[in-house]
Coordinates of C-alpha atoms and ligand atoms in Angstrom, one line a residue:
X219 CA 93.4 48.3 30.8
X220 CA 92.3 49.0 34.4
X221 CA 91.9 47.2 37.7
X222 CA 89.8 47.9 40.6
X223 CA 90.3 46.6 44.1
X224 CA 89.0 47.5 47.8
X225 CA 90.4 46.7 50.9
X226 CA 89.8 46.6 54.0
X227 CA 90.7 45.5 57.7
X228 CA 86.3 44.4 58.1
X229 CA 86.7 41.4 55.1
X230 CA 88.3 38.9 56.6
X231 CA 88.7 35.9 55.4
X232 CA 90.7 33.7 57.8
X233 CA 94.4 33.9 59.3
X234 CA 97.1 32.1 56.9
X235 CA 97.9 28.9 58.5
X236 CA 101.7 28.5 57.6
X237 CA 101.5 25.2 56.5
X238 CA 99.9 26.8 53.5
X239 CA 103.5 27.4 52.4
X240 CA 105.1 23.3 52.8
X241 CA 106.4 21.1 50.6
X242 CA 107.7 17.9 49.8
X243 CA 110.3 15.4 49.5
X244 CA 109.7 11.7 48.4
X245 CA 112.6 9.3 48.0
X246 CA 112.0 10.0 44.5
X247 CA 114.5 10.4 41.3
X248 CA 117.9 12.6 43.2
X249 CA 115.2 14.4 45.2
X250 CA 116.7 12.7 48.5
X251 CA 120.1 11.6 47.2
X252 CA 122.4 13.4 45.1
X253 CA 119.8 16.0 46.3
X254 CA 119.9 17.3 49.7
X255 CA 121.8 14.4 51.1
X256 CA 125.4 14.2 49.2
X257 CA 128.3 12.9 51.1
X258 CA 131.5 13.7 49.5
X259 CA 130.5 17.1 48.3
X260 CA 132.1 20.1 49.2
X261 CA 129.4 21.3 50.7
X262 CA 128.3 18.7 52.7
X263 CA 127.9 18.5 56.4
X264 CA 129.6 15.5 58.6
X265 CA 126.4 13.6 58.0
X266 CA 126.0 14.3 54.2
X267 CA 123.6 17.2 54.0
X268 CA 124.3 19.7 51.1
X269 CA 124.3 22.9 53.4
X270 CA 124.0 24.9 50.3
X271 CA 120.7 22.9 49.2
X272 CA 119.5 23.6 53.0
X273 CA 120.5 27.4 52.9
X274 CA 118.4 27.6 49.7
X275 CA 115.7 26.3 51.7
X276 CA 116.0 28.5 54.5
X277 CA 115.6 31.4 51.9
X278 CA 112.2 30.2 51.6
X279 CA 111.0 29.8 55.3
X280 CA 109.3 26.3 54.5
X281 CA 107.2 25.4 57.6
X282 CA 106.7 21.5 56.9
X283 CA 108.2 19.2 54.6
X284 CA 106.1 15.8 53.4
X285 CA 107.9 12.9 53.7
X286 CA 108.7 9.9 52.2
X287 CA 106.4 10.1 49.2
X288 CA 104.0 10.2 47.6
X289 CA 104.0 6.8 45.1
X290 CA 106.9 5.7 47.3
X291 CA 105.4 5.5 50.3
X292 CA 103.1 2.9 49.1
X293 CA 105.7 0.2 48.8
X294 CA 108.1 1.1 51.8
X295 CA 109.1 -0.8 55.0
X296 CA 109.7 2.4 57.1
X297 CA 111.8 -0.3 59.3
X298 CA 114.4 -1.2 56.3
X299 CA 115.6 3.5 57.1
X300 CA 116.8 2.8 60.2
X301 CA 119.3 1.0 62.3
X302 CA 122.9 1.2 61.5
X303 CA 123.3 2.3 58.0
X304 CA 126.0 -0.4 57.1
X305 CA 123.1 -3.2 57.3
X306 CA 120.2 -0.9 56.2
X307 CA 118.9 -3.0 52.9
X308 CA 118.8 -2.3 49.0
X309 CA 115.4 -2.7 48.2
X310 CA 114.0 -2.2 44.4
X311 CA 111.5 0.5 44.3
X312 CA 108.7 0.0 42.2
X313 CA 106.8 3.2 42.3
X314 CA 109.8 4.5 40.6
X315 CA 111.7 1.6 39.0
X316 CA 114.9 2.3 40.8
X317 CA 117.3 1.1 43.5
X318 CA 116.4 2.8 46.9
X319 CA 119.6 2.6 49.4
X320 CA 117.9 3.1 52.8
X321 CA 121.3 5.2 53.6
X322 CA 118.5 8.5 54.6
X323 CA 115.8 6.9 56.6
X324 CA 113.2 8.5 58.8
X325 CA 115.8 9.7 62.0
X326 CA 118.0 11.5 59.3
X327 CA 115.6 13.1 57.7
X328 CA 113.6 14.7 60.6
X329 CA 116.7 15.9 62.2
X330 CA 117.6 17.5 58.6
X331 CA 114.4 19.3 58.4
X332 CA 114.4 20.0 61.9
X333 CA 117.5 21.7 61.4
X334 CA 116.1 24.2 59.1
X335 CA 112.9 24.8 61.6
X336 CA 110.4 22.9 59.0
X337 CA 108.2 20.1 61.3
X338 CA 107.8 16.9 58.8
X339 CA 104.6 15.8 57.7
X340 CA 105.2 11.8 57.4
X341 CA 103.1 9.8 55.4
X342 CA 102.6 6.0 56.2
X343 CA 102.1 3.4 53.6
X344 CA 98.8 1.9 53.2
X345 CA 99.3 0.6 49.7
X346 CA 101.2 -3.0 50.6
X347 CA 101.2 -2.5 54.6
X348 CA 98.1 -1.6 56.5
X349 CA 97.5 -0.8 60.2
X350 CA 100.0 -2.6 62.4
X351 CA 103.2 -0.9 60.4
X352 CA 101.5 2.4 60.6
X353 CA 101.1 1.7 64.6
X354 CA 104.5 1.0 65.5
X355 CA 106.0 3.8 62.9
X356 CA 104.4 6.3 65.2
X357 CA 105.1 4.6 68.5
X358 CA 108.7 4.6 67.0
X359 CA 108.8 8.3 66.5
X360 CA 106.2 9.7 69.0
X361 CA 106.2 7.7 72.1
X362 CA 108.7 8.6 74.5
X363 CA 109.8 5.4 76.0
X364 CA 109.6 1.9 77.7
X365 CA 107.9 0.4 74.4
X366 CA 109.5 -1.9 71.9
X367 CA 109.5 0.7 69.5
X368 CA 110.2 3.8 71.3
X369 CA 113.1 1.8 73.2
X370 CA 114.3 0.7 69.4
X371 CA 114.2 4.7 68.5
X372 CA 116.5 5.6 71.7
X373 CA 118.9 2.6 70.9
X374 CA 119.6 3.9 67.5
X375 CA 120.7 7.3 69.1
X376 CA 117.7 9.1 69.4
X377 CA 116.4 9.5 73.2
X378 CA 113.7 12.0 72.8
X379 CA 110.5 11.3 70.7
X380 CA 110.4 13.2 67.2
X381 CA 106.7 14.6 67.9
X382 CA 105.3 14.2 64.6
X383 CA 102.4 15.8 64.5
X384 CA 100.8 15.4 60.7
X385 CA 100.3 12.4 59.3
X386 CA 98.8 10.8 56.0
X387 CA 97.0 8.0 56.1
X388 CA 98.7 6.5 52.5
X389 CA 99.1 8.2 49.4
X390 CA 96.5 8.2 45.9
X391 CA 94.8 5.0 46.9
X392 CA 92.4 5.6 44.4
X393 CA 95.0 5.3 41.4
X394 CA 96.1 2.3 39.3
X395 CA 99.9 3.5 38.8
X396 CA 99.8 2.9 43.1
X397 CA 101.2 -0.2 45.0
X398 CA 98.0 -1.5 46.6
X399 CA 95.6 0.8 44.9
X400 CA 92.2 0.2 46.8
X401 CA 88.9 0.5 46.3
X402 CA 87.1 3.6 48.4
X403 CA 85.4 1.2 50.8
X404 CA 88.5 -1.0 50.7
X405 CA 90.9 2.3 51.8
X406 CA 88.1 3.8 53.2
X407 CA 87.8 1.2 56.0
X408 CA 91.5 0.5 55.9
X409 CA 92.3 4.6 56.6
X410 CA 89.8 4.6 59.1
X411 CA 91.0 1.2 61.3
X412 CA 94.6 2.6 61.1
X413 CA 93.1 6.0 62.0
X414 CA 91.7 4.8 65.1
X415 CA 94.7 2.9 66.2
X416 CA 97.4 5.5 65.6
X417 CA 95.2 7.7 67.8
X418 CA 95.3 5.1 70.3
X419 CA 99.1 5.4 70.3
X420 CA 99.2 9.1 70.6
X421 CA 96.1 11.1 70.3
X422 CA 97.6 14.5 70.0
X423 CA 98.3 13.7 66.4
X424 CA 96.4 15.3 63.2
X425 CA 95.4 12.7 60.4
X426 CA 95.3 13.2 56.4
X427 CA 93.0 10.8 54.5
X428 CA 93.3 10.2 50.6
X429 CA 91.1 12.2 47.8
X430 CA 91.3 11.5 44.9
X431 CA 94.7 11.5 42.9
X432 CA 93.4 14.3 40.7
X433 CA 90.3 16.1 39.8
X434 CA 89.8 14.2 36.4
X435 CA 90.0 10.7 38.4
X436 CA 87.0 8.5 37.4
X437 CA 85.6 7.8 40.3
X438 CA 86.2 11.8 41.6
X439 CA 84.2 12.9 44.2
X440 CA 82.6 9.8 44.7
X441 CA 85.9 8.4 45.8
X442 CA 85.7 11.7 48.2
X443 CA 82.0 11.2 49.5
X444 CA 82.3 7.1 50.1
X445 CA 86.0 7.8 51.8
X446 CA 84.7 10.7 54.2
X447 CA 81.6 8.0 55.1
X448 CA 84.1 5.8 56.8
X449 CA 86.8 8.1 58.1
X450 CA 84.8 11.3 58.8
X451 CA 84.9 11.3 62.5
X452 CA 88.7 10.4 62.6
X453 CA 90.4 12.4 60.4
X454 CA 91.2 16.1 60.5
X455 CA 91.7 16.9 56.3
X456 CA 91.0 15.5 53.5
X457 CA 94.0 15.6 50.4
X458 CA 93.7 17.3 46.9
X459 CA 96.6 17.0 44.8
X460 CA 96.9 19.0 41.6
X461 CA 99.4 19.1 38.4
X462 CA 99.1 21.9 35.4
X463 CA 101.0 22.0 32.5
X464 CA 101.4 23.9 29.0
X465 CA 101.9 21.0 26.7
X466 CA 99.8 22.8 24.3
X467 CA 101.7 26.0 24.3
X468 CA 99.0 28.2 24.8
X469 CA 99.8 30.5 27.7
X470 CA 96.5 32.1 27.8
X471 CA 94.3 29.1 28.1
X472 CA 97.6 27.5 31.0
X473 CA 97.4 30.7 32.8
X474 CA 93.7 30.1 33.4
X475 CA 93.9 26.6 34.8
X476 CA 93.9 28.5 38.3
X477 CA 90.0 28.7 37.8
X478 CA 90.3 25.0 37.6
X479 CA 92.3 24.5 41.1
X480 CA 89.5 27.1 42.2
X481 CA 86.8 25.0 41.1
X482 CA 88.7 22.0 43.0
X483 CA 88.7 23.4 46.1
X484 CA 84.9 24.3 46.2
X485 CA 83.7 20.8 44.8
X486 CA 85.6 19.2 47.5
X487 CA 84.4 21.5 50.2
X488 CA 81.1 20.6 49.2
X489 CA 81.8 17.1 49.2
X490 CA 83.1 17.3 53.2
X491 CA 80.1 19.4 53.9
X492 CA 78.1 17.0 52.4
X493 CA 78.9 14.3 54.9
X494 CA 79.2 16.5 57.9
X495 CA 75.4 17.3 57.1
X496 CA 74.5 13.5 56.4
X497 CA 75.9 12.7 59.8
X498 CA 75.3 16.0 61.6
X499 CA 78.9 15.9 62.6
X500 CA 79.6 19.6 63.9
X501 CA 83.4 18.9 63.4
X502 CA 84.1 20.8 59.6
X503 CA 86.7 19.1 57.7
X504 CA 89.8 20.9 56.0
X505 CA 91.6 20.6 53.0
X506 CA 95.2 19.8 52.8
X507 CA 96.5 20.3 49.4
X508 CA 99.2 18.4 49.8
X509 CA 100.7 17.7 46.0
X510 CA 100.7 20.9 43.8
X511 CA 102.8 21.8 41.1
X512 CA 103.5 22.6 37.1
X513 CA 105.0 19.2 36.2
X514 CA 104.8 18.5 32.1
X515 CA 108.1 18.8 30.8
X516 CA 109.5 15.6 31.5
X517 CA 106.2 13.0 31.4
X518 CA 107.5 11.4 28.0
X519 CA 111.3 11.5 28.0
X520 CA 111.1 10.3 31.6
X521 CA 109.0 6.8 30.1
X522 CA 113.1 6.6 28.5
X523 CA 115.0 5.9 32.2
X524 CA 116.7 3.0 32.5
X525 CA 115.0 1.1 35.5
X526 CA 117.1 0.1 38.8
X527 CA 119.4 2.9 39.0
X528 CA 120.2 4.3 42.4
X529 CA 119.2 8.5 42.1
X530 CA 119.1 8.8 38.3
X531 CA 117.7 12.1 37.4
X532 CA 113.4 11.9 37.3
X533 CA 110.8 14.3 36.9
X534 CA 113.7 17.3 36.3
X535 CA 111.2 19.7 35.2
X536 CA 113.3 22.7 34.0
X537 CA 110.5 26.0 34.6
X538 CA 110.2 28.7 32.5
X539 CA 109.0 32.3 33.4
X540 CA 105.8 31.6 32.8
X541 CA 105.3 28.5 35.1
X542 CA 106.4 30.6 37.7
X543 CA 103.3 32.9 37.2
X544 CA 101.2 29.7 36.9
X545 CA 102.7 29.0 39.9
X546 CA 102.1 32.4 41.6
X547 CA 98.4 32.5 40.5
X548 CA 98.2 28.9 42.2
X549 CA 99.3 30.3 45.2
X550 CA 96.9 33.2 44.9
X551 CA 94.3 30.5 44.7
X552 CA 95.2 28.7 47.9
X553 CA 95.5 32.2 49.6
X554 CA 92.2 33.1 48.9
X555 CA 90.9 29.4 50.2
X556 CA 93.0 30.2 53.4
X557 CA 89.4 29.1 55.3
X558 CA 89.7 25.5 54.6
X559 CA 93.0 25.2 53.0
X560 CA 94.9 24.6 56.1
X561 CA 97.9 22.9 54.9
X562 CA 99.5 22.9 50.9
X563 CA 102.6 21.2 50.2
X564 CA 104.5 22.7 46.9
X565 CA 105.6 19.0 44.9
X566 CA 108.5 19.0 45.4
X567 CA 111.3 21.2 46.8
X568 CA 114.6 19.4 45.6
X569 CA 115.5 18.2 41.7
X570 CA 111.8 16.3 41.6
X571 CA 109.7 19.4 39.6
X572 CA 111.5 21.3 42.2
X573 CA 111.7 24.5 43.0
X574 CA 115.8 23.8 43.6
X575 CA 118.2 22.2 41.8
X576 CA 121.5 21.0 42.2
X577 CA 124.4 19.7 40.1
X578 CA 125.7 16.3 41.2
X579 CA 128.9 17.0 42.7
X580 CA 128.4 21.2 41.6
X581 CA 126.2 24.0 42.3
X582 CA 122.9 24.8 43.5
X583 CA 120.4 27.2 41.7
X584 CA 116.7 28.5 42.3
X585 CA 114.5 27.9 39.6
X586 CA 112.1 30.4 38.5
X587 CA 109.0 28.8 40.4
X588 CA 111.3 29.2 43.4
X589 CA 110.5 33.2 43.9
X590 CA 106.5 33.4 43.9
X591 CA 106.6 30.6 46.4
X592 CA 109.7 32.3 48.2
X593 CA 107.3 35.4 48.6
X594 CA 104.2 33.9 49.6
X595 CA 106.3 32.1 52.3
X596 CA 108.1 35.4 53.6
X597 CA 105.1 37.8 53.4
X598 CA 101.9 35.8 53.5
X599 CA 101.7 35.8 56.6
X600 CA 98.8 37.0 58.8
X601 CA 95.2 37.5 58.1
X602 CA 94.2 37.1 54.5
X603 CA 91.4 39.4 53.8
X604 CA 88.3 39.4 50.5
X605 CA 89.6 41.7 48.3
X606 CA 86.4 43.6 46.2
X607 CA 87.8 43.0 42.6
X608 CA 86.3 44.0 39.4
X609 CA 89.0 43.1 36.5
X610 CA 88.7 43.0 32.6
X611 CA 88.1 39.6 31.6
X612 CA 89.1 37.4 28.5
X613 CA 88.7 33.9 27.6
X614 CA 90.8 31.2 26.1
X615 CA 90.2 27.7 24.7
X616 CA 89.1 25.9 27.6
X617 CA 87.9 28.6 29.8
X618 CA 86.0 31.7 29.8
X619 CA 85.6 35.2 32.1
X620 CA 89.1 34.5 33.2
X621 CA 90.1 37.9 35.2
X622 CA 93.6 39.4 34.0
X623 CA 93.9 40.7 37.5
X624 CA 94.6 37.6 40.1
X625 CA 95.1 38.6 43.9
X626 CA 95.4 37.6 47.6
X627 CA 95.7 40.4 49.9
X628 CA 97.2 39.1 53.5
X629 CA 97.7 41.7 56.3
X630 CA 99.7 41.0 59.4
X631 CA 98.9 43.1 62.0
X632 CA 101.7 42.0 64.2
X633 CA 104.4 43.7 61.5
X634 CA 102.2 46.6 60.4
X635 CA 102.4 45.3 57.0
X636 CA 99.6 44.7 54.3
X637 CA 100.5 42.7 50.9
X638 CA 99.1 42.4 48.4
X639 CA 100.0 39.6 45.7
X640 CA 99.0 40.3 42.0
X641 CA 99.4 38.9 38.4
X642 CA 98.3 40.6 35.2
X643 CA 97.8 37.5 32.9
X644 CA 97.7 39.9 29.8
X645 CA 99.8 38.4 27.2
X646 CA 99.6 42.3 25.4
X647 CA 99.3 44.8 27.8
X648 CA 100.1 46.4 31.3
X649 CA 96.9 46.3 33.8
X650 CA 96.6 49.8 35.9
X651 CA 95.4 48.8 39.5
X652 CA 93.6 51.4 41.2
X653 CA 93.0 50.5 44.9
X654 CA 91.0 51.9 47.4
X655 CA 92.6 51.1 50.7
X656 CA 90.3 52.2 54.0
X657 CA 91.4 51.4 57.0
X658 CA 94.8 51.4 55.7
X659 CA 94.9 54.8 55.5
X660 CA 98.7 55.7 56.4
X661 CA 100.1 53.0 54.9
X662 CA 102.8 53.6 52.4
X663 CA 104.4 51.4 49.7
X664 CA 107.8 49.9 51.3
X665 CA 109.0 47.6 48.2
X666 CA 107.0 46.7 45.0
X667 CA 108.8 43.7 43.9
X668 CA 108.1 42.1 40.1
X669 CA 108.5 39.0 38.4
X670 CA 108.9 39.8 34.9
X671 CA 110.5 38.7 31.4
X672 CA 110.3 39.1 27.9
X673 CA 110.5 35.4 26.8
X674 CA 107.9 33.3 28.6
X675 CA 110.0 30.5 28.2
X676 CA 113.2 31.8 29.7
X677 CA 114.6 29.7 32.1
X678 CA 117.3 30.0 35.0
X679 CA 120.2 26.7 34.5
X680 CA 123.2 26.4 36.2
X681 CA 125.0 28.2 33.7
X682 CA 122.7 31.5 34.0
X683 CA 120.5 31.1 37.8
X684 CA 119.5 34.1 37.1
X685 CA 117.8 34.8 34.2
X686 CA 114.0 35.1 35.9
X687 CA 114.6 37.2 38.7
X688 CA 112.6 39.4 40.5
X689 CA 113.5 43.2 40.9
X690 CA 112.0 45.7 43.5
X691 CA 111.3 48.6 40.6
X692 CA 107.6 47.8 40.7
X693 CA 105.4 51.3 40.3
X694 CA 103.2 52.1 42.7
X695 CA 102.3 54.6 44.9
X696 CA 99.7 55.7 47.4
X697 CA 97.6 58.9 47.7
X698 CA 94.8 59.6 50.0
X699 CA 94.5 55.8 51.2
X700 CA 94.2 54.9 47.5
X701 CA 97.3 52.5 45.9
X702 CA 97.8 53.0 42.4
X703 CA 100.1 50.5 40.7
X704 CA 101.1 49.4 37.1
X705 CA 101.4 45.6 36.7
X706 CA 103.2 45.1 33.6
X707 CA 102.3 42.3 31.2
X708 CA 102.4 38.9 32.2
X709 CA 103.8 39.6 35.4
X710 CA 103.8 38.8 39.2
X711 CA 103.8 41.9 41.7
X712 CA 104.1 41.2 46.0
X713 CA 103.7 45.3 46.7
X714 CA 104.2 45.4 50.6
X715 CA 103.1 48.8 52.4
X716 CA 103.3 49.8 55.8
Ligands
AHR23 O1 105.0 14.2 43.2 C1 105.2 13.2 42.2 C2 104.1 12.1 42.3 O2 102.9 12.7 41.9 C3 103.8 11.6 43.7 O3 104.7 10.6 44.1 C4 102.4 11.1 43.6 O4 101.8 11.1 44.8 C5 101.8 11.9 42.5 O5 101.2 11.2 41.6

């Protein structure tokens, strides 16, 4: 089977905003603790940081980090995570049925992430608290001093303001498993008075408002349209989050769910344009995708957890090869929606349908969703340009015309490098790609890396972390200003030329 591409430097379609490439950690399952905060293990720092976990994620690069949920959000009082840790309180969680501690609360998790040169994107809770606790959580972080607040930050050791820049107006009001699920005029009028009051305390920030929890939600795009009535003029983006999974076993029809994330994308887009016409707003809205993931593998033995534990082990997703291609053709999707999708947050990065893992008290391990994202991360950068594609199609049980070639081309100018990200989704066969590159006329193939394996469910454990791997024997070559490549079945290919 054959490929055809064209590139070139004329079909642009907008610069990668890193924050495509965050993630997220909720105090959620031993995401936090027994995650990347462990005191007493051997690799942890004087204030109980796993430096291992942390090295793990520098490997990645991850810009931003979303914090403290997701579900949990909705039911915390941010004021219960800081102070002296000795008279922090246990408080029962019940987005998660479990015991939360308090002992990581929002000063040690922004110096943690700011350690590792990630900016946190904090969400406030909207689901059992409204306005006034969102207020005084941002004077507490952002406002430099001579304030109750800010004064209260710089008495529990902190004398210069965190800067928190992104911020989420609550988390999935729209869905009935949420603490203080809301109506869309209900959070609609609720996101936009806290909206306008945050902004009073510091209006450099940018502000997040809720879509709907998923794309199958009853009241989807409704939720969207009635939300943006309200909020429209005082918030920057507007939140998709996403899950796929392979509970059916049929990798064909999984693979393709990317056209569904596709379709996701462009519905909403339509919905913010919508209301930017209906109010002849010239401000367009854009998307932050801030929950995306596989997450299947541990819906029903996780309904077994025995509620009120402190950390037990939730949502350990263990990923085989072939979510990491699901996962790479997701990423391909938000690449090639780089004009709107501004920010996208990976759920999760630590034990939660992470990308790492660790062993309570033991070793850390990538998973094999860790590399496509670890790519994308390191050589996504720069301007992502339209590549021309014409690809043999096939269809499945759910969808149909499904292109075996996926791609996202990003060049950055600064490094001299163009990159081009592709998956053959061919269960049977290797794809030839044939591409004409003008403009990029010298450019030479530096590394061809590949994301193969023989068993699609072959997964890397603590026992064997390396079982999927990527290697950098990827064929390809370049002859007159045209790349040809061999993509081997069901694989993902990051073939960098300078
Ligand atoms: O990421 C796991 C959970 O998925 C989040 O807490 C919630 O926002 C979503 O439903």
């Amino acid at each position: 089977q054959k490929a055809k591409m064209t590139i070139d430097k004329a079909y642009i379609l907008a610069e990668a905003d890193p924050r495509l490439y965050s993630s997220f950690i909720e105090h959620l399952g031993r995401a936090v603790y027994r995650g990347i905060y462990e005191s007493g293990h051997p690799q942890a720092d004087e204030r109980g940081f796993r430096r291992d976990v942390a090295g793990l994620i520098r490997e990645i690069g991850v810009p931003m980090i979303r914090y403290p949920g997701g579900n949990f959000v909705s039911g915390y009082n941010w004021e219960d995570g800081v102070g002296p840790a000795a008279s922090r309180p246990r408080r029962l969680d019940l987005a998660w049925r479990t015991v939360e501690t308090n002992e990581v609360g929002t000063n040690e998790f922004i110096r943690w992430a700011k350690e590792l040169n990630a900016e946190v994107m904090m969400a406030v809770n909207l689901g059992t608290r409204g306005v006034d606790a969102a207020r005084n959580l941002l004077e507490y972080c952002n406002h430099p001093s001579g304030s109750y607040y800010s004064d209260l930050r710089i008495s529990h050791g902190y004398q210069q303001p965190h800067g928190i820049k992104t911020w989420c107006l609550g988390n999935e009001m729209d869905g009935p498993w949420q603490i203080g699920q809301k109506t869309a005029e209900e959070y609609g009028r609720l996101a936009a008075e806290t909206a306008k009051a945050m902004r009073l305390v510091d209006p450099s920030i940018e502000l997040v408002a809720c879509g709907s929890s998923f794309r199958s939600m009853p009241t989807y795009a409704q939720w969207e349209a009635a939300v943006l009535d309200h909020t429209y003029e005082q918030v920057d983006y507007l939140s998709l989050h996403t899950y796929y999974g392979n509970a059916e076993n049929d990798t064909a029809n999984y693979l393709a769910k990317s056209l569904d994330m596709d379709l996701f994308i462009k519905e909403i887009v339509a919905v913010c344009d919508y209301i930017k016409a209906k109010k002849r707003n010239r401000k367009t809205l854009n998307l932050s995708f801030d929950e995306w993931n596989v997450w299947f593998h541990t819906l029903e033995t996780d309904k077994e957890i025995t509620p009120w534990q402190v950390a037990p082990a939730q949502l350990e997703d263990c990923y085989t090869f072939e979510d990491a291609l699901m996962v790479g053709s997701m990423l391909i999707t938000l690449l090639n929606h780089a004009d709107r999708v501004k920010i996208a947050c990976l759920a999760q990065l630590v034990n939660a349908i992470a990308p790492i893992m660790t062993e309570t008290g033991g070793a850390a391990w990538r998973q094999s969703i860790f590399y496509p994202y670890m790519h994308t991360s390191l050589y996504g950068r720069g301007t992502v340009l339209r590549p021309v594609i014409i690809s043999p199609l096939y269809d499945s049980k759910d969808y149909t015309d499904v292109p075996l070639l996926d791609s996202a081309v990003v060049w950055n100018e600064a490094e001299g490098e163009l990159v081009i990200f592709a998956m053959n989704k061919s269960l049977q066969e290797s794809l030839l790609l044939e591409c004409d590159m003008r403009g990029f006329l010298n450019y030479q193939v530096e590394e061809h890396l590949v994301l193969e394996h023989d068993d699609v469910k072959a997964v890397n454990t603590v026992s064997d972390p390396y079982a999927v791997a990527p290697h950098s024997r990827g064929e390809s070559s370049v002859s007159e200003g045209r790349l040809t490549a061999v993509l081997s079945r069901l694989s993902w290919n990051v073939i960098r030329l300078r």
